[in-house]
Amino acid sequence: MSNELEFLSRRVASGKLSRRDFLGRAAALGVTATFANSLLSSAARAAGPVKGGTLKAGLVGGESTNSLDPALFMTQVPFAFGKMWGELIVELSPEGKLENRIAEEIGSSDDAKVWTLKIRDGVEFHNGKTVTAEDVAATLERHSDEKSKSGALGYMKGIESIKASGKEVVLTLKEANADLPYLLSDYHLIVQPNGGKDKADAGISAGPYKVTTNEPGVRHGGERFANYWQGDKMGHADQIEIIVINDATARTAALQGGQVNMVNRVEPKIVDLIKRVPGVTIRNHAGPGHYVFIMHCNTAPFDNNDLRMALKLAIDREEMLKKVLRGYGSLGNDFPINAAYPLFTEIEQRTYDPDKAKFHYKKSGHDGAVLLRTSDVAFPGAVDASQLFQQSAAKAGIQIELKREPGDGYWNEVWNKQPFCASYWGGRSTQDQMYSTAYLSTADWNDTRFKRPDFDKMVLAARAELDEAKRKAMYHDMAVMVRDEGGLILPMFNQFIDATGAKVGGWVDDPHQELMNGYALAKCWLEA
Amino acid sequence: MSSPIVKLVAQRVALGILLLLAVSVLIFAGTQILPGDVAQAILGQSATPESLANLREQLGLNDPAYIRYFRWLGGVLTGDLGTAMSSGQDIATSIKGRLWNTLFLAFWAAIVAIPLAITLGLIAVRYRNGWVDKLISGLALASTSFPEFFIGYLLVFYFAVQHQWFPAISTVYDGMPFGERMQAIALPAAALTLVVLAHMMRMTRAAILNVMQSAYVETAELKGLSAFAVIRKHAFPNAIAPIINVVMLNLAYLIVGVVVVEVIFVYPGMGQYLVDHVTKRDVPVVQAVGLIFAAVYIGLNIIADIAAIVANPRLRHPK
């Protein structure tokens, strides 16, 4: 490594040079971006975390109706605050590997049906009690209960029995699932004393910060938990605070004015303006989230695969990526998986082809307009994207009629009810999780009404398959099937775009969710 | 003088209560026609049919509407606003803090806006049709014509982002030192002041000008009183009723109409609270907030009426 690069990376680590400038200079020195990035993170680590201060985040996605009960977490603020005070059984590292947290070890039987979690010694809850196998078992029981309102219930239902004995929790599944540890990284599954069965919203777990303030929809605060089991890795700031700022302009103003150190969800259309602000760094990176148009495969006229294909071919993905996401994303290919997933395989990219679209449209026998419902809340820029779709389809002779729905009630009245509408998915950590949530015939969230017994069989087979090469091939076949026969039009994967102010150190890009998978406040520090 | 006033006041209050009751019916009916129901809204995108059915049962959404109305009205009369469906928190407790915040902001905005508006109105009358009058009216009109969010953003841009004199967001919390709190609300209070100023100023001006055409003002002028003395002693007292009316209207606006300003400045008041719960179909909260807003409006209007009666003896003795 050249001295110059090392010098520059140290300057970035100490906040004297922006990351972007560094990458530019590294490129000028003939260094690849990947290498430059790894150089940067090692320099940041070498500079070492600084303890103390109050880190503040201004986040969209909080409401006065939020609760501290992890089962009810839905939006970004409870998600991020939960990672501050909550501790999970297992988590995904920024590199996509499984990282054991309260579980010290996870093992399975050969058929992936019986799983054993060994619980770590000496992890302490905020109330002083030690975390036991019983607490973990009770947590899983609460989230897998049929009557539970938990957001994790969908895949927790696959657990047949949960038993705690000594330091171990043994899970027996109804069907084999090689991905179980990934499911346990779900952000709802915060381990609580007695599983939260006594008081689900007490806000007590074993995370790096203790809850000090909880004013839903306004602000949430925590102070460092002195007995956190990983005090050297997390919990650098003395205090953390999340201020709920749902208005995008107010959020950026708060970052610029220095009231907060980081914000989430910077709108693509203003990224270039924000970049010019001194001290502010844009943290954008790819993830599994995607923006979609969904068609119900069992509702006329979308029950005709030629019509579905015509619409898939009539969308100009490149234009949409450029105009709606301003390039902060990647092209979609009509199946919900991208390189963020460990077992992803490339499939030939579908492109805009008005002639072919016209051909399939004729073949479908349908004529007249197709009604597409859209709304601002479907995804940022959804209305613009729908209009672009309308125009590109018109060139293929397909008439799309747009109906703009009110954002209020969109998820109840339109999504998963109307046969053709705009929507988004945040993605999941594994392909199995994604397909099980939205493409199995029995899935509650099967929003494309893709009901294919042959596909279901493939999902179950892949879930039980432990040979990675075979699994990859299976997922490839499943992707092709969804892409060519499903009701999903996926023009683009979006990036997470966060931003940090001056003095924020320790940022590491994490592909799983925004704000370093929710850990930004816990893992970052304030430069002195 | 007491008996006709007491009678008039009693009449007004009784009318107000009746009106409030009618409003409560309207509010309840209105929340019933919102699309979707609260169970669906709480679970949102993650709703499954089983969890929906469980929640509906638990929340008593299966009872007929009139039963739910009387159950609610009974609760309100005994001071129980119920619990928020979405978060399970006691509504009265949550609203207390929020209402206090809103009143605090409205109070400081009013403290600045009302004297300023009336003084400016008086000055405008004194120099009517001259350049001072035109300048005052023009500036006031301009500030009213801009939408609130625009004024808010301008203030944020200049005072928070460019100069960093005041915070861009006005999060206040319990136990916040008074000085910090005042600094936090400076920008939203300024935005509100600008929004309500013109209306009050122009009404003051119009009301006094109206009186200025009376014979007794002419007499006063002929007596050789100075222009300010004429306005202060003879015109203003007679114009007080319409001025109080418009002041009360604007006070009510400061309390119930500040949703946009609260959202821009992230101020934890009633407006934000209401917006959050409307999107969640949290009917009990929407009803409670609606009722409080209605009570504020009706109450302030009654006060305006009574003040007008007290200020103007003629109203006490209707012919």
Short mmCIF file of N, CA, C and O in Angstrom, two decimals, chain A residues 62-67 72 74 146-149 151 153 157 201 214-219 241 243-247 249-254 256-260 408-409 411-413 415 417 423-425 444-445, chain B residues 34-37 40-51 54-55 58 86-87 89 98 153 156 160-161 164 166-169 171-174 263-266 268 272-274 276-282:
data_model
loop_
_atom_site.label_atom_id
_atom_site.label_comp_id
_atom_site.label_asym_id
_atom_site.label_seq_id
_atom_site.Cartn_x
_atom_site.Cartn_y
_atom_site.Cartn_z
N GLY A 62 -41.67 7.17 12.35
CA GLY A 62 -42.13 7.01 13.72
C GLY A 62 -43.47 7.68 13.87
O GLY A 62 -43.73 8.69 13.25
N GLU A 63 -44.32 7.11 14.70
CA GLU A 63 -45.65 7.66 14.91
C GLU A 63 -45.97 7.62 16.39
O GLU A 63 -45.39 6.82 17.12
N SER A 64 -46.91 8.46 16.80
CA SER A 64 -47.25 8.44 18.22
C SER A 64 -47.95 7.15 18.60
O SER A 64 -48.20 6.89 19.76
N THR A 65 -48.25 6.31 17.62
CA THR A 65 -48.90 5.04 17.92
C THR A 65 -47.88 3.91 18.11
O THR A 65 -48.27 2.78 18.33
N ASN A 66 -46.60 4.20 18.02
CA ASN A 66 -45.59 3.16 18.19
C ASN A 66 -45.58 2.63 19.62
O ASN A 66 -45.85 3.36 20.56
N SER A 67 -45.21 1.36 19.74
CA SER A 67 -45.12 0.74 21.05
C SER A 67 -43.73 0.13 21.21
O SER A 67 -43.04 -0.13 20.23
N LEU A 72 -44.81 -5.69 17.69
CA LEU A 72 -45.60 -4.74 16.90
C LEU A 72 -44.74 -3.81 16.06
O LEU A 72 -45.26 -2.91 15.41
N MET A 74 -43.04 -2.07 13.13
CA MET A 74 -43.34 -2.13 11.71
C MET A 74 -42.50 -1.13 10.95
O MET A 74 -42.00 -1.41 9.88
N GLU A 146 -50.07 -18.69 17.70
CA GLU A 146 -51.08 -18.43 16.65
C GLU A 146 -51.79 -17.10 16.85
O GLU A 146 -52.15 -16.40 15.92
N LYS A 147 -52.03 -16.74 18.14
CA LYS A 147 -52.80 -15.53 18.43
C LYS A 147 -51.92 -14.29 18.44
O LYS A 147 -52.41 -13.18 18.63
N SER A 148 -50.64 -14.49 18.27
CA SER A 148 -49.73 -13.36 18.39
C SER A 148 -49.95 -12.37 17.25
O SER A 148 -50.34 -12.73 16.15
N LYS A 149 -49.70 -11.10 17.56
CA LYS A 149 -49.79 -10.07 16.53
C LYS A 149 -48.41 -9.79 15.95
O LYS A 149 -48.19 -8.79 15.29
N GLY A 151 -45.05 -9.42 13.94
CA GLY A 151 -44.68 -9.32 12.54
C GLY A 151 -43.85 -10.51 12.09
O GLY A 151 -43.66 -10.73 10.91
N LEU A 153 -44.61 -13.60 12.94
CA LEU A 153 -45.45 -14.80 13.05
C LEU A 153 -45.39 -15.64 11.77
O LEU A 153 -45.33 -16.86 11.84
N LYS A 157 -44.38 -19.60 12.48
CA LYS A 157 -45.40 -20.64 12.51
C LYS A 157 -44.83 -22.01 12.18
O LYS A 157 -45.39 -23.02 12.54
N ASP A 201 -44.16 -4.45 26.56
CA ASP A 201 -43.64 -3.15 26.15
C ASP A 201 -42.81 -2.48 27.26
O ASP A 201 -42.75 -1.26 27.35
N ASN A 214 -39.07 7.42 26.14
CA ASN A 214 -39.85 6.78 25.10
C ASN A 214 -41.11 7.61 24.88
O ASN A 214 -42.10 7.43 25.54
N GLU A 215 -41.00 8.57 23.99
CA GLU A 215 -42.16 9.37 23.63
C GLU A 215 -42.47 9.06 22.18
O GLU A 215 -41.91 9.68 21.29
N PRO A 216 -43.35 8.08 21.94
CA PRO A 216 -43.59 7.63 20.57
C PRO A 216 -43.98 8.80 19.67
O PRO A 216 -44.75 9.67 20.08
N GLY A 217 -43.42 8.81 18.49
CA GLY A 217 -43.74 9.86 17.54
C GLY A 217 -42.98 11.14 17.79
O GLY A 217 -43.05 12.06 16.99
N VAL A 218 -42.27 11.25 18.90
CA VAL A 218 -41.52 12.48 19.19
C VAL A 218 -40.03 12.17 19.32
O VAL A 218 -39.24 12.59 18.48
N ARG A 219 -39.67 11.45 20.37
CA ARG A 219 -38.26 11.11 20.50
C ARG A 219 -38.08 9.90 21.39
O ARG A 219 -38.93 9.56 22.22
N GLU A 241 -30.01 9.34 20.93
CA GLU A 241 -31.34 9.91 20.87
C GLU A 241 -31.86 9.78 19.44
O GLU A 241 -31.12 10.01 18.48
N ILE A 243 -34.80 11.32 17.12
CA ILE A 243 -35.86 12.31 17.01
C ILE A 243 -36.67 11.96 15.77
O ILE A 243 -36.10 11.75 14.70
N VAL A 244 -37.96 11.86 15.94
CA VAL A 244 -38.81 11.49 14.80
C VAL A 244 -39.03 12.72 13.94
O VAL A 244 -39.58 13.72 14.39
N ILE A 245 -38.54 12.67 12.70
CA ILE A 245 -38.74 13.79 11.77
C ILE A 245 -39.27 13.20 10.47
O ILE A 245 -38.51 12.75 9.62
N ASN A 246 -40.58 13.19 10.33
CA ASN A 246 -41.16 12.54 9.16
C ASN A 246 -41.10 13.40 7.91
O ASN A 246 -41.19 12.91 6.80
N ASP A 247 -40.93 14.69 8.10
CA ASP A 247 -40.90 15.61 6.96
C ASP A 247 -39.49 15.63 6.38
O ASP A 247 -38.51 15.90 7.09
N THR A 249 -37.87 17.60 4.31
CA THR A 249 -37.15 18.87 4.34
C THR A 249 -36.65 19.18 5.74
O THR A 249 -35.51 19.62 5.92
N ALA A 250 -37.50 18.95 6.73
CA ALA A 250 -37.10 19.21 8.11
C ALA A 250 -35.94 18.32 8.51
O ALA A 250 -35.04 18.73 9.23
N ARG A 251 -35.95 17.09 7.97
CA ARG A 251 -34.89 16.14 8.30
C ARG A 251 -33.55 16.64 7.80
O ARG A 251 -32.55 16.64 8.51
N THR A 252 -33.52 17.06 6.54
CA THR A 252 -32.25 17.55 6.00
C THR A 252 -31.84 18.84 6.70
O THR A 252 -30.65 19.04 6.95
N ALA A 253 -32.81 19.69 7.02
CA ALA A 253 -32.46 20.94 7.71
C ALA A 253 -31.85 20.64 9.07
O ALA A 253 -30.89 21.29 9.48
N ALA A 254 -32.39 19.64 9.76
CA ALA A 254 -31.87 19.30 11.08
C ALA A 254 -30.44 18.78 10.98
O ALA A 254 -29.60 19.06 11.83
N GLN A 256 -28.30 19.59 8.53
CA GLN A 256 -27.47 20.73 8.16
C GLN A 256 -27.27 21.68 9.33
O GLN A 256 -26.19 22.24 9.50
N GLY A 257 -28.32 21.86 10.13
CA GLY A 257 -28.22 22.76 11.26
C GLY A 257 -27.49 22.13 12.44
O GLY A 257 -27.26 22.79 13.44
N GLY A 258 -27.15 20.85 12.33
CA GLY A 258 -26.38 20.20 13.38
C GLY A 258 -27.20 19.70 14.56
O GLY A 258 -26.64 19.33 15.58
N GLN A 259 -28.54 19.69 14.44
CA GLN A 259 -29.32 19.17 15.56
C GLN A 259 -29.26 17.65 15.64
O GLN A 259 -29.49 17.08 16.68
N VAL A 260 -28.99 17.01 14.51
CA VAL A 260 -28.84 15.56 14.52
C VAL A 260 -27.56 15.18 13.77
O VAL A 260 -27.05 15.95 12.96
N ASP A 408 -53.35 7.65 2.36
CA ASP A 408 -54.05 7.21 3.55
C ASP A 408 -54.90 6.00 3.22
O ASP A 408 -55.81 6.08 2.42
N GLY A 409 -54.61 4.88 3.82
CA GLY A 409 -55.40 3.68 3.55
C GLY A 409 -54.94 2.86 2.36
O GLY A 409 -55.57 1.87 2.01
N TRP A 411 -52.41 0.87 1.98
CA TRP A 411 -52.00 -0.51 2.29
C TRP A 411 -53.19 -1.37 2.69
O TRP A 411 -53.13 -2.59 2.62
N ASN A 412 -54.27 -0.74 3.12
CA ASN A 412 -55.44 -1.54 3.49
C ASN A 412 -56.39 -1.77 2.32
O ASN A 412 -56.99 -2.81 2.19
N GLU A 413 -56.54 -0.74 1.50
CA GLU A 413 -57.59 -0.77 0.51
C GLU A 413 -57.12 -1.17 -0.88
O GLU A 413 -57.89 -1.66 -1.69
N TRP A 415 -53.31 -2.17 -1.86
CA TRP A 415 -52.28 -3.21 -1.90
C TRP A 415 -52.84 -4.54 -1.43
O TRP A 415 -53.59 -4.59 -0.45
N LYS A 417 -55.13 -6.12 -2.53
CA LYS A 417 -56.58 -6.24 -2.79
C LYS A 417 -56.88 -6.01 -4.25
O LYS A 417 -57.60 -6.77 -4.86
N SER A 423 -46.15 -0.88 -5.58
CA SER A 423 -45.85 -1.25 -4.20
C SER A 423 -44.34 -1.32 -4.00
O SER A 423 -43.57 -1.05 -4.92
N TYR A 424 -43.92 -1.69 -2.79
CA TYR A 424 -42.49 -1.90 -2.54
C TYR A 424 -42.30 -3.06 -1.60
O TYR A 424 -43.20 -3.45 -0.88
N TRP A 425 -41.10 -3.61 -1.64
CA TRP A 425 -40.72 -4.64 -0.68
C TRP A 425 -39.38 -4.24 -0.08
O TRP A 425 -38.50 -3.78 -0.79
N ASP A 444 -49.63 -15.33 3.34
CA ASP A 444 -50.62 -14.27 3.55
C ASP A 444 -50.32 -13.05 2.69
O ASP A 444 -51.20 -12.30 2.33
N TRP A 445 -49.05 -12.84 2.45
CA TRP A 445 -48.65 -11.66 1.69
C TRP A 445 -48.37 -12.01 0.24
O TRP A 445 -47.54 -11.36 -0.40
N LEU B 34 -64.83 6.59 7.39
CA LEU B 34 -63.46 6.40 6.90
C LEU B 34 -63.32 4.99 6.32
O LEU B 34 -63.87 4.05 6.89
N PRO B 35 -62.58 4.88 5.22
CA PRO B 35 -62.40 3.53 4.69
C PRO B 35 -61.50 2.68 5.60
O PRO B 35 -60.64 3.21 6.29
N GLY B 36 -61.72 1.40 5.61
CA GLY B 36 -60.89 0.50 6.41
C GLY B 36 -61.28 0.59 7.87
O GLY B 36 -62.05 1.45 8.27
N ASP B 37 -60.78 -0.28 8.70
CA ASP B 37 -61.05 -0.16 10.13
C ASP B 37 -59.75 -0.19 10.90
O ASP B 37 -58.68 -0.42 10.35
N GLN B 40 -57.35 -3.31 10.85
CA GLN B 40 -56.58 -3.38 9.60
C GLN B 40 -55.45 -2.36 9.63
O GLN B 40 -54.32 -2.62 9.22
N ALA B 41 -55.77 -1.16 10.15
CA ALA B 41 -54.78 -0.10 10.14
C ALA B 41 -53.64 -0.37 11.10
O ALA B 41 -52.49 -0.07 10.80
N ILE B 42 -53.94 -0.95 12.24
CA ILE B 42 -52.88 -1.24 13.20
C ILE B 42 -51.91 -2.24 12.61
O ILE B 42 -50.70 -2.09 12.69
N LEU B 43 -52.45 -3.27 11.98
CA LEU B 43 -51.57 -4.33 11.48
C LEU B 43 -50.97 -3.96 10.13
O LEU B 43 -49.92 -4.46 9.77
N GLY B 44 -51.64 -3.07 9.39
CA GLY B 44 -51.10 -2.57 8.14
C GLY B 44 -50.69 -3.66 7.19
O GLY B 44 -51.39 -4.65 7.00
N GLN B 45 -49.49 -3.47 6.63
CA GLN B 45 -49.04 -4.38 5.60
C GLN B 45 -48.83 -5.79 6.15
O GLN B 45 -48.78 -6.74 5.40
N SER B 46 -48.70 -5.90 7.47
CA SER B 46 -48.39 -7.22 8.01
C SER B 46 -49.64 -7.96 8.49
O SER B 46 -49.54 -8.92 9.22
N ALA B 47 -50.81 -7.48 8.09
CA ALA B 47 -52.04 -8.11 8.57
C ALA B 47 -52.23 -9.50 7.99
O ALA B 47 -52.05 -9.72 6.80
N THR B 48 -52.57 -10.43 8.85
CA THR B 48 -52.98 -11.75 8.36
C THR B 48 -54.43 -11.91 8.79
O THR B 48 -54.85 -11.30 9.77
N PRO B 49 -55.21 -12.71 8.06
CA PRO B 49 -56.63 -12.84 8.39
C PRO B 49 -56.86 -13.23 9.85
O PRO B 49 -57.75 -12.69 10.50
N GLU B 50 -56.03 -14.14 10.39
CA GLU B 50 -56.25 -14.57 11.78
C GLU B 50 -56.01 -13.41 12.73
O GLU B 50 -56.82 -13.14 13.61
N SER B 51 -54.88 -12.72 12.54
CA SER B 51 -54.56 -11.66 13.50
C SER B 51 -55.61 -10.54 13.41
O SER B 51 -55.96 -9.93 14.41
N ASN B 54 -58.69 -11.67 15.37
CA ASN B 54 -58.39 -11.60 16.81
C ASN B 54 -58.51 -10.18 17.32
O ASN B 54 -59.11 -9.90 18.34
N LEU B 55 -57.90 -9.27 16.56
CA LEU B 55 -57.82 -7.89 17.01
C LEU B 55 -59.20 -7.24 17.00
O LEU B 55 -59.56 -6.50 17.91
N GLN B 58 -61.07 -8.30 19.98
CA GLN B 58 -60.49 -7.71 21.17
C GLN B 58 -60.88 -6.24 21.33
O GLN B 58 -61.05 -5.74 22.43
N SER B 86 -54.38 1.86 18.92
CA SER B 86 -53.16 1.39 18.28
C SER B 86 -52.04 1.14 19.27
O SER B 86 -51.24 0.25 19.09
N SER B 87 -51.96 1.96 20.34
CA SER B 87 -50.82 1.79 21.23
C SER B 87 -51.25 1.37 22.63
O SER B 87 -50.41 1.07 23.47
N GLN B 89 -52.35 3.20 24.93
CA GLN B 89 -52.09 4.21 25.95
C GLN B 89 -53.37 4.96 26.29
O GLN B 89 -54.25 5.10 25.45
N ARG B 98 -49.53 16.91 25.04
CA ARG B 98 -49.61 17.48 23.69
C ARG B 98 -50.39 18.79 23.69
O ARG B 98 -49.97 19.77 23.06
N TYR B 153 -40.40 27.07 5.95
CA TYR B 153 -39.15 26.65 5.33
C TYR B 153 -38.19 27.83 5.15
O TYR B 153 -36.98 27.69 5.31
N VAL B 156 -36.63 28.42 8.45
CA VAL B 156 -35.64 27.37 8.74
C VAL B 156 -34.39 27.60 7.92
O VAL B 156 -33.27 27.54 8.43
N ALA B 160 -31.94 28.75 10.68
CA ALA B 160 -31.41 27.50 11.23
C ALA B 160 -30.27 26.94 10.39
O ALA B 160 -29.25 26.53 10.92
N VAL B 161 -30.44 26.94 9.07
CA VAL B 161 -29.42 26.31 8.24
C VAL B 161 -28.29 27.30 7.94
O VAL B 161 -27.11 27.00 8.14
N GLN B 164 -27.75 29.29 11.81
CA GLN B 164 -27.75 28.43 12.98
C GLN B 164 -28.02 29.19 14.28
O GLN B 164 -27.41 28.91 15.32
N PHE B 166 -31.18 29.49 15.53
CA PHE B 166 -32.22 28.72 16.20
C PHE B 166 -32.20 27.30 15.66
O PHE B 166 -31.77 27.08 14.53
N PRO B 167 -32.67 26.31 16.45
CA PRO B 167 -32.71 24.95 15.92
C PRO B 167 -33.73 24.80 14.80
O PRO B 167 -34.75 25.49 14.80
N ALA B 168 -33.44 23.92 13.86
CA ALA B 168 -34.36 23.71 12.74
C ALA B 168 -35.57 22.92 13.17
O ALA B 168 -36.63 23.00 12.56
N ILE B 169 -35.41 22.12 14.20
CA ILE B 169 -36.54 21.33 14.68
C ILE B 169 -36.83 21.71 16.12
O ILE B 169 -35.93 22.04 16.88
N THR B 171 -38.25 20.04 18.78
CA THR B 171 -38.63 19.00 19.73
C THR B 171 -38.51 19.54 21.15
O THR B 171 -37.44 19.98 21.55
N VAL B 172 -39.60 19.54 21.86
CA VAL B 172 -39.55 19.94 23.26
C VAL B 172 -39.92 18.73 24.11
O VAL B 172 -40.55 17.80 23.63
N TYR B 173 -39.48 18.71 25.34
CA TYR B 173 -39.80 17.58 26.20
C TYR B 173 -39.95 18.06 27.63
O TYR B 173 -39.57 19.19 27.96
N ASP B 174 -40.52 17.20 28.45
CA ASP B 174 -40.73 17.56 29.86
C ASP B 174 -39.38 17.84 30.53
O ASP B 174 -38.41 17.15 30.27
N VAL B 263 -45.86 20.01 11.86
CA VAL B 263 -45.17 18.96 11.11
C VAL B 263 -43.82 19.47 10.61
O VAL B 263 -42.80 18.79 10.72
N ILE B 264 -43.80 20.68 10.08
CA ILE B 264 -42.55 21.23 9.56
C ILE B 264 -41.49 21.34 10.65
O ILE B 264 -40.33 21.01 10.44
N PHE B 265 -41.90 21.82 11.81
CA PHE B 265 -40.93 22.04 12.87
C PHE B 265 -40.82 20.86 13.83
O PHE B 265 -40.17 20.94 14.86
N VAL B 266 -41.51 19.76 13.49
CA VAL B 266 -41.47 18.55 14.31
C VAL B 266 -41.82 18.90 15.76
O VAL B 266 -41.13 18.54 16.70
N PRO B 268 -44.07 18.58 18.95
CA PRO B 268 -44.99 17.53 19.46
C PRO B 268 -46.28 18.09 20.04
O PRO B 268 -46.49 18.05 21.24
N GLN B 272 -49.85 17.06 15.17
CA GLN B 272 -49.13 15.86 14.80
C GLN B 272 -49.79 14.61 15.37
O GLN B 272 -49.88 13.58 14.71
N TYR B 273 -50.22 14.74 16.61
CA TYR B 273 -50.87 13.63 17.29
C TYR B 273 -52.11 13.19 16.50
O TYR B 273 -52.33 12.00 16.25
N LEU B 274 -52.87 14.18 16.07
CA LEU B 274 -54.09 13.88 15.31
C LEU B 274 -53.75 13.22 13.97
O LEU B 274 -54.34 12.19 13.61
N ASP B 276 -51.13 11.48 13.03
CA ASP B 276 -50.68 10.11 13.24
C ASP B 276 -51.85 9.15 13.42
O ASP B 276 -51.87 8.06 12.86
N HIS B 277 -52.81 9.60 14.22
CA HIS B 277 -53.88 8.67 14.57
C HIS B 277 -54.95 8.59 13.49
O HIS B 277 -55.64 7.58 13.39
N VAL B 278 -55.07 9.62 12.69
CA VAL B 278 -56.01 9.52 11.57
C VAL B 278 -55.54 8.45 10.60
O VAL B 278 -56.30 7.60 10.16
N THR B 279 -54.25 8.44 10.31
CA THR B 279 -53.76 7.44 9.36
C THR B 279 -53.86 6.04 9.93
O THR B 279 -53.91 5.08 9.19
N LYS B 280 -53.88 5.93 11.24
CA LYS B 280 -54.00 4.60 11.86
C LYS B 280 -55.46 4.21 12.07
O LYS B 280 -55.74 3.19 12.67
N ARG B 281 -56.41 5.09 11.68
CA ARG B 281 -57.82 4.85 11.96
C ARG B 281 -58.04 4.64 13.45
O ARG B 281 -58.84 3.80 13.84
N ASP B 282 -57.29 5.36 14.25
CA ASP B 282 -57.46 5.19 15.69
C ASP B 282 -58.64 6.05 16.12
O ASP B 282 -58.48 7.17 16.61
#
